[in-house]
Tab-separated table of N, CA, C and O in Angstrom:
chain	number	residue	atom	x	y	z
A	1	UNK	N	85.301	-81.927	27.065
A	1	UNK	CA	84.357	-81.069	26.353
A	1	UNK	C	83.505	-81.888	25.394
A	1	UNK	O	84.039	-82.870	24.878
A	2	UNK	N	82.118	-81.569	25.064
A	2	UNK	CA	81.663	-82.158	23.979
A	2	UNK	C	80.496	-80.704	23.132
A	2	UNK	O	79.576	-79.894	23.246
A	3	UNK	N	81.768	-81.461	22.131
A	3	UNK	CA	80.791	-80.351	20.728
A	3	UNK	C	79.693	-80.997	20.132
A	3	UNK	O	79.672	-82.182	19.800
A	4	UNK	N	78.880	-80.271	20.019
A	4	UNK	CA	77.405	-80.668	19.414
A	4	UNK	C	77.060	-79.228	18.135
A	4	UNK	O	76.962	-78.002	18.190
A	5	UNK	N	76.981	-80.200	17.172
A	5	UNK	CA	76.718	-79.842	15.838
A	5	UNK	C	75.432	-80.189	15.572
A	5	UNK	O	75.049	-81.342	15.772
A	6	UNK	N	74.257	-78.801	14.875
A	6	UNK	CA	73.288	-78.932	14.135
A	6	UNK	C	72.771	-78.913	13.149
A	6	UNK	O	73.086	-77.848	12.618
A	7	UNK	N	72.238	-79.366	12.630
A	7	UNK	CA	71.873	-79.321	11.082
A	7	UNK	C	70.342	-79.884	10.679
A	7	UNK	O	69.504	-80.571	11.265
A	8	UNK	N	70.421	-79.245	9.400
A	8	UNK	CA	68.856	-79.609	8.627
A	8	UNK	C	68.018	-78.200	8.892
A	8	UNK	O	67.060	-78.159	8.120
A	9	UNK	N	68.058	-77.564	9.359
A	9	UNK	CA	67.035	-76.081	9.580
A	9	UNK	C	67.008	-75.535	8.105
A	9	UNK	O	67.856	-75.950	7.315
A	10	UNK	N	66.142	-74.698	7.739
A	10	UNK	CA	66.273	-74.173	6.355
A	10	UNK	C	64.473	-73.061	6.301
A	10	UNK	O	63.506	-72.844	7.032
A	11	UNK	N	64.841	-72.788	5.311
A	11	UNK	CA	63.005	-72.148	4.650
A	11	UNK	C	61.795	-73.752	4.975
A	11	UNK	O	62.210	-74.894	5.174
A	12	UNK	N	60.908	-73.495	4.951
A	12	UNK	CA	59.846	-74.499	4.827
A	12	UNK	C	58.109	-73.416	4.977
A	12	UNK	O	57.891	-72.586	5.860
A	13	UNK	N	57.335	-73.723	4.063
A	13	UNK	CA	55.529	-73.068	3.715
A	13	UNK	C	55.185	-73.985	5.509
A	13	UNK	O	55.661	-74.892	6.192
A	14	UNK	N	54.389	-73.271	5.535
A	14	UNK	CA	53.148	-73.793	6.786
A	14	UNK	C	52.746	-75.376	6.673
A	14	UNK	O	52.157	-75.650	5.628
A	15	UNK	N	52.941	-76.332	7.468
A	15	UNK	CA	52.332	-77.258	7.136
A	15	UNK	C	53.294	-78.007	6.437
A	15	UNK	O	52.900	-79.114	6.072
A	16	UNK	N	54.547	-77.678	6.128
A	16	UNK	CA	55.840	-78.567	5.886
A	16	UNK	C	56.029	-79.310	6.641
A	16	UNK	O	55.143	-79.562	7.456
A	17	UNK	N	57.566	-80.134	6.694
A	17	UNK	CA	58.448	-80.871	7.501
A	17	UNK	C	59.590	-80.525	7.447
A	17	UNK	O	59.954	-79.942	6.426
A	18	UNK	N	60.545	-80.766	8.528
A	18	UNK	CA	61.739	-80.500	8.607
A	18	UNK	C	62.282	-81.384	9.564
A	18	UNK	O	61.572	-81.571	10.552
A	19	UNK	N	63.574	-82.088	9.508
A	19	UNK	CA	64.612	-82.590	10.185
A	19	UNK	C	65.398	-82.144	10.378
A	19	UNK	O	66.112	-81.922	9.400
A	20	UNK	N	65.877	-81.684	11.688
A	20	UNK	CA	66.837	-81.218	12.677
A	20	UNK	C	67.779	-82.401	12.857
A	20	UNK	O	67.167	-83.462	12.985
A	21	UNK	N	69.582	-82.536	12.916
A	21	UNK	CA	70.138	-83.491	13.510
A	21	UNK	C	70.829	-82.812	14.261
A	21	UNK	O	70.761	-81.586	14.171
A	22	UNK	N	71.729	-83.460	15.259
A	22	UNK	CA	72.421	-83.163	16.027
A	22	UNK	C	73.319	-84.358	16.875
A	22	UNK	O	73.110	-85.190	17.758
A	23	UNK	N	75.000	-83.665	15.606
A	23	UNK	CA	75.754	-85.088	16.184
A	23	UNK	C	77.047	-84.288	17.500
A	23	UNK	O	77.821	-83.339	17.371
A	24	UNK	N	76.833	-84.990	18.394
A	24	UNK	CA	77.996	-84.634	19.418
A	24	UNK	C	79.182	-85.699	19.269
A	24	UNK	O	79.120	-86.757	18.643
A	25	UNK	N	80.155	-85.248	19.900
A	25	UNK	CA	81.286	-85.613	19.527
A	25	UNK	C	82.156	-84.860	20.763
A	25	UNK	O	81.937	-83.867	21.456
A	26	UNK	N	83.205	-85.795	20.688
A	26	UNK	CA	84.593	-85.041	21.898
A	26	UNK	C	84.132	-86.313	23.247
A	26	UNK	O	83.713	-87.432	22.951
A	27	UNK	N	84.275	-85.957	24.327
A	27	UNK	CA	83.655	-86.063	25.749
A	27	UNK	C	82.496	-86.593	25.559
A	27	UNK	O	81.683	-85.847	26.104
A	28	UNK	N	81.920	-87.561	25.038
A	28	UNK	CA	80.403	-87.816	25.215
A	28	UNK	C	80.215	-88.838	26.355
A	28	UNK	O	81.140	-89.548	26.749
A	29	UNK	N	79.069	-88.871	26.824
A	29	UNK	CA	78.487	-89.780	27.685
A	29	UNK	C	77.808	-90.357	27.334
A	29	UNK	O	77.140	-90.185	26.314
A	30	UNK	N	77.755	-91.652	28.447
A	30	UNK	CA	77.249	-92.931	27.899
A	30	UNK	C	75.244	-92.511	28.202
A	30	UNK	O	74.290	-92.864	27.509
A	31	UNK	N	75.257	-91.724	29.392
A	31	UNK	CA	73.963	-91.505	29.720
A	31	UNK	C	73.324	-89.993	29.684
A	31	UNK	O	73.561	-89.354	28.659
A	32	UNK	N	72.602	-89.413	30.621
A	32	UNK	CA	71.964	-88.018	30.035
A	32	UNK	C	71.145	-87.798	29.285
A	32	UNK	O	70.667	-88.662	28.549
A	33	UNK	N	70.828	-86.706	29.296
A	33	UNK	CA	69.781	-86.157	27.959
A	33	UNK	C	70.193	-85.036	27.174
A	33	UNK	O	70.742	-83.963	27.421
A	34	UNK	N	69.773	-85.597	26.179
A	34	UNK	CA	70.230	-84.212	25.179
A	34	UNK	C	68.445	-83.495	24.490
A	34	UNK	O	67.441	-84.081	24.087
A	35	UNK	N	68.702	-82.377	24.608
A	35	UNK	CA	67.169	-81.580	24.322
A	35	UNK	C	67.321	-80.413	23.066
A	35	UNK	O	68.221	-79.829	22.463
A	36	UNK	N	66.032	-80.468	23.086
A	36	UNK	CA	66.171	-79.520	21.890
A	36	UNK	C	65.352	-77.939	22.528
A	36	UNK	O	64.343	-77.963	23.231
A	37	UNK	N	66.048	-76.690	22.095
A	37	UNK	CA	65.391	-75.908	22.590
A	37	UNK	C	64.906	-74.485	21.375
A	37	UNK	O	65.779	-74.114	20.591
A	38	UNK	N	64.405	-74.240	21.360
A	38	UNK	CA	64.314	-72.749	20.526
A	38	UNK	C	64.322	-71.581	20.831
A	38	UNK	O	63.681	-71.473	21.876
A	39	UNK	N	64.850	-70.229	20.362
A	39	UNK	CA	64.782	-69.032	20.620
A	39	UNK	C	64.478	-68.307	19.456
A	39	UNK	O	65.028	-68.458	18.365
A	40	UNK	N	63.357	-67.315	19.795
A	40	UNK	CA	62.730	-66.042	18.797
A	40	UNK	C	63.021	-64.719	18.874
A	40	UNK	O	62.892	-64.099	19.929
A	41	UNK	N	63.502	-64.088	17.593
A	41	UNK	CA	64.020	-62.702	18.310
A	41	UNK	C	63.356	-62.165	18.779
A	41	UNK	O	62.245	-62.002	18.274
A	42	UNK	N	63.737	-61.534	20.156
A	42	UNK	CA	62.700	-60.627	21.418
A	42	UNK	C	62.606	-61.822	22.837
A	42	UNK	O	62.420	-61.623	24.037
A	43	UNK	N	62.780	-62.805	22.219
A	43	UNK	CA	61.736	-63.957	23.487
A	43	UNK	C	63.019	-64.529	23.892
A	43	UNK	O	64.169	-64.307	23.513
A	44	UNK	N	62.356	-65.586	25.049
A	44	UNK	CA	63.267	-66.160	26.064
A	44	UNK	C	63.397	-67.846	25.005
A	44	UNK	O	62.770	-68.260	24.030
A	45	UNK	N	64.118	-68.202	25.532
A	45	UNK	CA	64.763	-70.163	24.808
A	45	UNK	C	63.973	-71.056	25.336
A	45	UNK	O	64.261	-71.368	26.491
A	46	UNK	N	63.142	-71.526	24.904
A	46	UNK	CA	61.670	-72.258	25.129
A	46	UNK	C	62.522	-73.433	24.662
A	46	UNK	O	63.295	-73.523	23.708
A	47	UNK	N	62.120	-74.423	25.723
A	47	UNK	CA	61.938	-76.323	25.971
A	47	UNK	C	61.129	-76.914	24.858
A	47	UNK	O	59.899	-76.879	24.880
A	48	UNK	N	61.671	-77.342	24.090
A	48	UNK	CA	61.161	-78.163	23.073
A	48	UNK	C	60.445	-79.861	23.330
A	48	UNK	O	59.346	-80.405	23.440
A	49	UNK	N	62.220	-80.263	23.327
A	49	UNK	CA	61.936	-81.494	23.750
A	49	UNK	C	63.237	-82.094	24.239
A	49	UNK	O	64.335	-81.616	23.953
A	50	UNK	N	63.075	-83.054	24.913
A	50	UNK	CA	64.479	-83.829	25.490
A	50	UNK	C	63.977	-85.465	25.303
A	50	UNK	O	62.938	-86.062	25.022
A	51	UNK	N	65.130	-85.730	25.581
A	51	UNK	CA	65.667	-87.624	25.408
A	51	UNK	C	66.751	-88.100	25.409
A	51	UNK	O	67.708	-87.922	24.657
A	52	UNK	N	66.498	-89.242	26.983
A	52	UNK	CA	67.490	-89.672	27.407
A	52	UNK	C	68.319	-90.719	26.433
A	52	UNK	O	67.857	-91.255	25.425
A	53	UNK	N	69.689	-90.889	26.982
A	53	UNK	CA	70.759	-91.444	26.106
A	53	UNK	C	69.801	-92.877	26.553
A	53	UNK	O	69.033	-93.466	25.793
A	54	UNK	N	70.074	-93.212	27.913
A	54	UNK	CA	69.389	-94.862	28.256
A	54	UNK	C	67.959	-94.753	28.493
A	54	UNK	O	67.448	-94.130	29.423
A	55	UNK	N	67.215	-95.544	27.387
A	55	UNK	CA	65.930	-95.841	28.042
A	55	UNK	C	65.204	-95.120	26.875
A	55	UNK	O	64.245	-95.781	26.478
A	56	UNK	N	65.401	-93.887	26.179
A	56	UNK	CA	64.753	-93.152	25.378
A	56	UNK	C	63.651	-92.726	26.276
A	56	UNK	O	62.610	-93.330	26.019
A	57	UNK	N	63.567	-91.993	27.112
A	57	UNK	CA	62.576	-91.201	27.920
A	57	UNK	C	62.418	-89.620	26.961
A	57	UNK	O	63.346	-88.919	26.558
A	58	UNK	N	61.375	-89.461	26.841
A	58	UNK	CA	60.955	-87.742	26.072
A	58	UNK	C	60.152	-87.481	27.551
A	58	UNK	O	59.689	-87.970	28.582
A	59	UNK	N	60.467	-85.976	26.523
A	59	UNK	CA	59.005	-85.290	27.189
A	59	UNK	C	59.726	-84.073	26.367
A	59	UNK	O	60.892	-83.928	26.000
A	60	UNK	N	58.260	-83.044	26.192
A	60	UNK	CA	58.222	-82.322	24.855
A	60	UNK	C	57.456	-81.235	25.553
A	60	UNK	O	56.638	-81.426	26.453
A	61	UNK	N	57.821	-80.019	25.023
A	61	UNK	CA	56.857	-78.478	25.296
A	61	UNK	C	55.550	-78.708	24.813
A	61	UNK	O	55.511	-79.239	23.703
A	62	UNK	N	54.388	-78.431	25.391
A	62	UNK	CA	53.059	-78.144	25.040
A	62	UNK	C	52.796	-77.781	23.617
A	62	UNK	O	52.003	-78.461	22.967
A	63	UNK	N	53.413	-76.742	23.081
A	63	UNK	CA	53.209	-76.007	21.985
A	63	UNK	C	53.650	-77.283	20.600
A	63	UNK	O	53.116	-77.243	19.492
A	64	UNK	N	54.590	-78.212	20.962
A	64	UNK	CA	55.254	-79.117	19.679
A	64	UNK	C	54.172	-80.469	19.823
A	64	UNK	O	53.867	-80.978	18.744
A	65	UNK	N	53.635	-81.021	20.932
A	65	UNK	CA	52.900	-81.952	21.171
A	65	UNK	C	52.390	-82.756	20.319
A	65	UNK	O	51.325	-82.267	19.944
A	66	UNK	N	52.678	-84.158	19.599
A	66	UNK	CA	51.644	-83.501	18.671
A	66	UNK	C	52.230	-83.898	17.290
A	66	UNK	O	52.041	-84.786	16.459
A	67	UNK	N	52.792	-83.139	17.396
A	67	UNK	CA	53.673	-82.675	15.731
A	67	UNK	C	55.132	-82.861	15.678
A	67	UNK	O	55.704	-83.256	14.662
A	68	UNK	N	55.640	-82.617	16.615
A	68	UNK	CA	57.445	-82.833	16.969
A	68	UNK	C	57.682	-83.980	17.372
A	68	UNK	O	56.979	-84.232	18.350
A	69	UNK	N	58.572	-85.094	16.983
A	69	UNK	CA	59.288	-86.117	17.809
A	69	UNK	C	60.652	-85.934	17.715
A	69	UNK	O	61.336	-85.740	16.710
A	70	UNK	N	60.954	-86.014	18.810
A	70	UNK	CA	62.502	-86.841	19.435
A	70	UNK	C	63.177	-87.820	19.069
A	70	UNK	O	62.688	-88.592	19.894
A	71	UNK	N	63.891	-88.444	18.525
A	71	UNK	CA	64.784	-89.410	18.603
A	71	UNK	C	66.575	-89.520	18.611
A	71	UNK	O	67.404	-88.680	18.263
A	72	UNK	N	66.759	-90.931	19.167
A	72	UNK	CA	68.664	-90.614	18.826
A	72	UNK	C	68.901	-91.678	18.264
A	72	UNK	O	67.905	-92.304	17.900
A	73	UNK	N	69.903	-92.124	18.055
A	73	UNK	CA	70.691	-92.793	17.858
A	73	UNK	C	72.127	-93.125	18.424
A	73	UNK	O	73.204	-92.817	17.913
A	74	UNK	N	71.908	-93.802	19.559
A	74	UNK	CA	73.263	-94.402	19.908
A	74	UNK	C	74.605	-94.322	19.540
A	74	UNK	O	75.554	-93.588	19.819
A	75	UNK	N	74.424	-95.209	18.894
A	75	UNK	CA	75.591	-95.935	17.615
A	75	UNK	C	76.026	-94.624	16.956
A	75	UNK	O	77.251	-94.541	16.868
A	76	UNK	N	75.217	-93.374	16.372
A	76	UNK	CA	75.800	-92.067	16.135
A	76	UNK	C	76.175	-90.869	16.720
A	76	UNK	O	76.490	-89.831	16.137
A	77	UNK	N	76.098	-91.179	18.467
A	77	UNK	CA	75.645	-90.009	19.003
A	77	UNK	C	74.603	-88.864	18.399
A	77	UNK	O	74.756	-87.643	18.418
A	78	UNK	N	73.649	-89.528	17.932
A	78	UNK	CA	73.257	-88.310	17.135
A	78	UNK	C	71.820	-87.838	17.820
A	78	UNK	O	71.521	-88.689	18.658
A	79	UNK	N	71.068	-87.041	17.776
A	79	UNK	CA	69.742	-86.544	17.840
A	79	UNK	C	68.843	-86.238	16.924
A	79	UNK	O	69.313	-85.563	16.008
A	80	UNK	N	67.786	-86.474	16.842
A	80	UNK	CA	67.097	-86.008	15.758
A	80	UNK	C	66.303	-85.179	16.325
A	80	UNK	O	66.254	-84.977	17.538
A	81	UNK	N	65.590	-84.612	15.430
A	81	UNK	CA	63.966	-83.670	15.297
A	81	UNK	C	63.369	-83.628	14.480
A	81	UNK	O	63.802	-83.000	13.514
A	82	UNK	N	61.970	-84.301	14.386
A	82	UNK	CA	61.324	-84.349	13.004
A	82	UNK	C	59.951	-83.303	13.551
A	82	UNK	O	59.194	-83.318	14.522
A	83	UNK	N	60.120	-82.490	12.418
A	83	UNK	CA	58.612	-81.795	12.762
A	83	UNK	C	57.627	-81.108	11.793
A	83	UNK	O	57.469	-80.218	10.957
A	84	UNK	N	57.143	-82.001	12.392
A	84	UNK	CA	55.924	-81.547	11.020
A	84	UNK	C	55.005	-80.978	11.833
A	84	UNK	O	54.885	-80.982	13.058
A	85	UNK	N	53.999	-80.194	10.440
A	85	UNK	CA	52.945	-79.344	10.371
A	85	UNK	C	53.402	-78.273	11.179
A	85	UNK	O	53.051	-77.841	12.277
A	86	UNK	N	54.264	-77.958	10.370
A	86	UNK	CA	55.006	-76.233	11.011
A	86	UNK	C	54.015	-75.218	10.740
A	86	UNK	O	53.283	-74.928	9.794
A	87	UNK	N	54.242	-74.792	11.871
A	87	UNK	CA	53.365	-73.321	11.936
A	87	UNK	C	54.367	-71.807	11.800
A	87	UNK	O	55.491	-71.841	12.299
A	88	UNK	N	53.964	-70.727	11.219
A	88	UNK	CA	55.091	-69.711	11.436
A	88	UNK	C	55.623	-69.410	12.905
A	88	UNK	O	56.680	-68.896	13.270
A	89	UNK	N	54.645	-69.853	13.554
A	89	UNK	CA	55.205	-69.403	14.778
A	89	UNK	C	56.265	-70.127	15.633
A	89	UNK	O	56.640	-69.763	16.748
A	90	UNK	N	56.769	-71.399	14.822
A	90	UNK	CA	57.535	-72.033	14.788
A	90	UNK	C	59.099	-71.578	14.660
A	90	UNK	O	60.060	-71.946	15.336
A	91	UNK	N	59.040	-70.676	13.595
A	91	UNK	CA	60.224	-69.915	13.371
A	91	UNK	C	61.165	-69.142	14.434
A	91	UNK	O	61.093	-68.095	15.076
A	92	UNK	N	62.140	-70.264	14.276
A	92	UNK	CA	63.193	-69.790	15.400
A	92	UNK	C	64.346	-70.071	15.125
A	92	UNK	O	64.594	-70.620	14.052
A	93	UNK	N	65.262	-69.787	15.961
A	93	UNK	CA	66.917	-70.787	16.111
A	93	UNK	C	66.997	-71.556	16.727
A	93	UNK	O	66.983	-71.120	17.878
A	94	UNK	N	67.117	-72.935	16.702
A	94	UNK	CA	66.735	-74.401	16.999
A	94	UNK	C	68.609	-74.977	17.699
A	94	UNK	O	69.620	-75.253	17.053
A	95	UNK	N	68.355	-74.957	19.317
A	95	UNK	CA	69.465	-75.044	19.584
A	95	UNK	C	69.783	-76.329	20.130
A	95	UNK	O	68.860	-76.538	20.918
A	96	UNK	N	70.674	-77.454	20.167
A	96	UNK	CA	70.570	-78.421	20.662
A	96	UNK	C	71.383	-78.488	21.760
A	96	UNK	O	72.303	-77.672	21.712
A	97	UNK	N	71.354	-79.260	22.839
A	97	UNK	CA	72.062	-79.289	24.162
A	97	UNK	C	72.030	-80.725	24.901
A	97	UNK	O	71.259	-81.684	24.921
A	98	UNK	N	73.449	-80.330	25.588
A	98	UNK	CA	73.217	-81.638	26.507
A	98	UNK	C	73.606	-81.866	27.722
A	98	UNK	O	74.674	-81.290	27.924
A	99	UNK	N	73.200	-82.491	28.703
A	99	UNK	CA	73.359	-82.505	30.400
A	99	UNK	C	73.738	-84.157	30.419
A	99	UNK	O	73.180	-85.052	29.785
A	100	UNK	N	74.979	-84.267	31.445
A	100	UNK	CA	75.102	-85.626	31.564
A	100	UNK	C	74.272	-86.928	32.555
A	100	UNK	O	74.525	-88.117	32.749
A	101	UNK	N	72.539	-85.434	33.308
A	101	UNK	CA	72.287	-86.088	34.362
A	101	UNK	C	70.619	-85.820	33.519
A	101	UNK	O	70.587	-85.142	32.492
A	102	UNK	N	69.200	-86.497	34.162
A	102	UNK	CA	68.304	-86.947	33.548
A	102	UNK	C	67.153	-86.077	34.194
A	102	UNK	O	65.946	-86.210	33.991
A	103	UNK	N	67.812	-85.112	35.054
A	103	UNK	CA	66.796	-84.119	35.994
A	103	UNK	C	66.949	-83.055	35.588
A	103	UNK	O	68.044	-82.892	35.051
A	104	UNK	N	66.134	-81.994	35.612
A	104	UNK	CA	65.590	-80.579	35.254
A	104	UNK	C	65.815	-80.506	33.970
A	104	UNK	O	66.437	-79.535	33.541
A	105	UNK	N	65.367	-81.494	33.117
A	105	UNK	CA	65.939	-81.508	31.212
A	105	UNK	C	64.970	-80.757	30.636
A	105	UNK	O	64.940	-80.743	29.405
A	106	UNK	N	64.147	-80.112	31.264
A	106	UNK	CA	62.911	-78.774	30.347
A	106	UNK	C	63.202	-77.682	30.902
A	106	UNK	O	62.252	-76.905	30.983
A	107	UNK	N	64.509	-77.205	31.465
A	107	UNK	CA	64.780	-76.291	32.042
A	107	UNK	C	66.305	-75.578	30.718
A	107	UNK	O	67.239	-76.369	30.586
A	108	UNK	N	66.365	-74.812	30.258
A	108	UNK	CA	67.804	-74.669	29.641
A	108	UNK	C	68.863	-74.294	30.567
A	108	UNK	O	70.024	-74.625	30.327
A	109	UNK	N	68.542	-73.606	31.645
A	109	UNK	CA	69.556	-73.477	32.415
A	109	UNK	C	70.479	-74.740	33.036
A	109	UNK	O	71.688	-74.610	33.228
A	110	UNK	N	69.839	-75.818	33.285
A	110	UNK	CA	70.615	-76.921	33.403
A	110	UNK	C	71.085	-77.447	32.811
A	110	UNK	O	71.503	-78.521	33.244
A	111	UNK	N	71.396	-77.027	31.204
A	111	UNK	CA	71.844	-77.809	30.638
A	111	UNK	C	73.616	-77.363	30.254
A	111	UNK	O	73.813	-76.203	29.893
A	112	UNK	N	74.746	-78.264	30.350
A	112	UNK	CA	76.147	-77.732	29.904
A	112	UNK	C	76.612	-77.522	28.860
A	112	UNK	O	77.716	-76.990	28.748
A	113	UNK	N	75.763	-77.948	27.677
A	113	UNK	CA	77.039	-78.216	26.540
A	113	UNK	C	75.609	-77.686	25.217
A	113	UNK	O	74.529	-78.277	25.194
A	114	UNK	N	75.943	-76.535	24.269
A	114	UNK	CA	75.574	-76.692	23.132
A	114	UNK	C	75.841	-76.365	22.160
A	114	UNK	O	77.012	-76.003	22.036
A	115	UNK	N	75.135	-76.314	21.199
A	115	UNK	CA	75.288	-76.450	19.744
A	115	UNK	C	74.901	-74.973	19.441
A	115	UNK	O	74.074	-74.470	20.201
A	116	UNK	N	75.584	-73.925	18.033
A	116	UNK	CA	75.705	-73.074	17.607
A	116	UNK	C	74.201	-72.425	17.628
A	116	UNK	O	73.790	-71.344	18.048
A	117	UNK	N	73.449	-73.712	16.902
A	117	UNK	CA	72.181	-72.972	16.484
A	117	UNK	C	71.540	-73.039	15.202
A	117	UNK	O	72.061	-72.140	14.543
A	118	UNK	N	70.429	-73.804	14.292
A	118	UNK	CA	70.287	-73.567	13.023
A	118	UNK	C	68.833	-73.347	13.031
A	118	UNK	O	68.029	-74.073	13.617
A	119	UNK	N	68.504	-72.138	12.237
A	119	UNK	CA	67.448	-71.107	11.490
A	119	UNK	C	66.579	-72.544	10.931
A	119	UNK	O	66.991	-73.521	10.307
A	120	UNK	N	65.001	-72.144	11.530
A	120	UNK	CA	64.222	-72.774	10.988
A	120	UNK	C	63.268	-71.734	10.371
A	120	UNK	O	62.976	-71.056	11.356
A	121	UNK	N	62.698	-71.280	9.461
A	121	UNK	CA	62.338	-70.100	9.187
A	121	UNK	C	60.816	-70.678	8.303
A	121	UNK	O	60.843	-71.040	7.127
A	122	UNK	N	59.177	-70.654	9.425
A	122	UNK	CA	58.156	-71.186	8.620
A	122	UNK	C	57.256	-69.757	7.537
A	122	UNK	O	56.802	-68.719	8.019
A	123	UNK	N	57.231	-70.044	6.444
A	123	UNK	CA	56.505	-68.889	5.696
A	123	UNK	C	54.947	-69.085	5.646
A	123	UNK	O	54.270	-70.044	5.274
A	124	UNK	N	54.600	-67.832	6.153
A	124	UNK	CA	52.698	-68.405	5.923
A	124	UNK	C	52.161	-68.397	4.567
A	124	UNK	O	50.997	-68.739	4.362
């Protein structure tokens, strides 16, 4: 099994920043991608962004382009999310996940393993 823990979500005005982490732990793999996804109450869990364990490969939803980066850290299992110039429409539950293979990673259904969930909440 591998547990994946999130953190850093909170309040933030329009046009803030915020850091998302996300450390896994248990069962981890050496390779894969771990992604970041969001959900809004009413709506479906929209593809943020993903990045592979080897190689650091992204690729990111249309809507974050731009303004959102990806990163990990190895050595911590960890993930990041830095995102600036939040918009309200930003405001979601910011879920992190991970697949041990490097195909369909903008899809959430492929993915096995995630994290609880932490409230990013942008005020206009």
């Amino acid at each position: 099994q591998v547990q994946l823990v999130e953190s850093g979500g909170g309040l933030v005005q329009a046009g803030g920043s915020l850091r998302l982490s996300c450390a896994a732990s248990g069962r981890t793999f050496s390779g894969g991608t771990m992604g970041w996804f969001r959900q809004a109450p009413g709506k479906e869990r929209d593809f943020v962004a993903a990045i592979s364990w080897i190689g650091g490969t992204t690729n990111y939803g249309d809507s974050v382009k731009g303004r959102f980066t990806i990163s990990r850290d190895n050595a911590k299992n960890t993930v990041y999310l830095q995102m600036n110039s939040l918009k309200p429409e930003d405001t979601a539950v910011y879920y992190c996940a991970a697949k041990p293979s490097i195909t369909g990673r903008t899809y959430y259904t492929s993915y096995d393993y995630w994290g609880h969930g932490t409230q990013v909440t942008v005020s206009s």
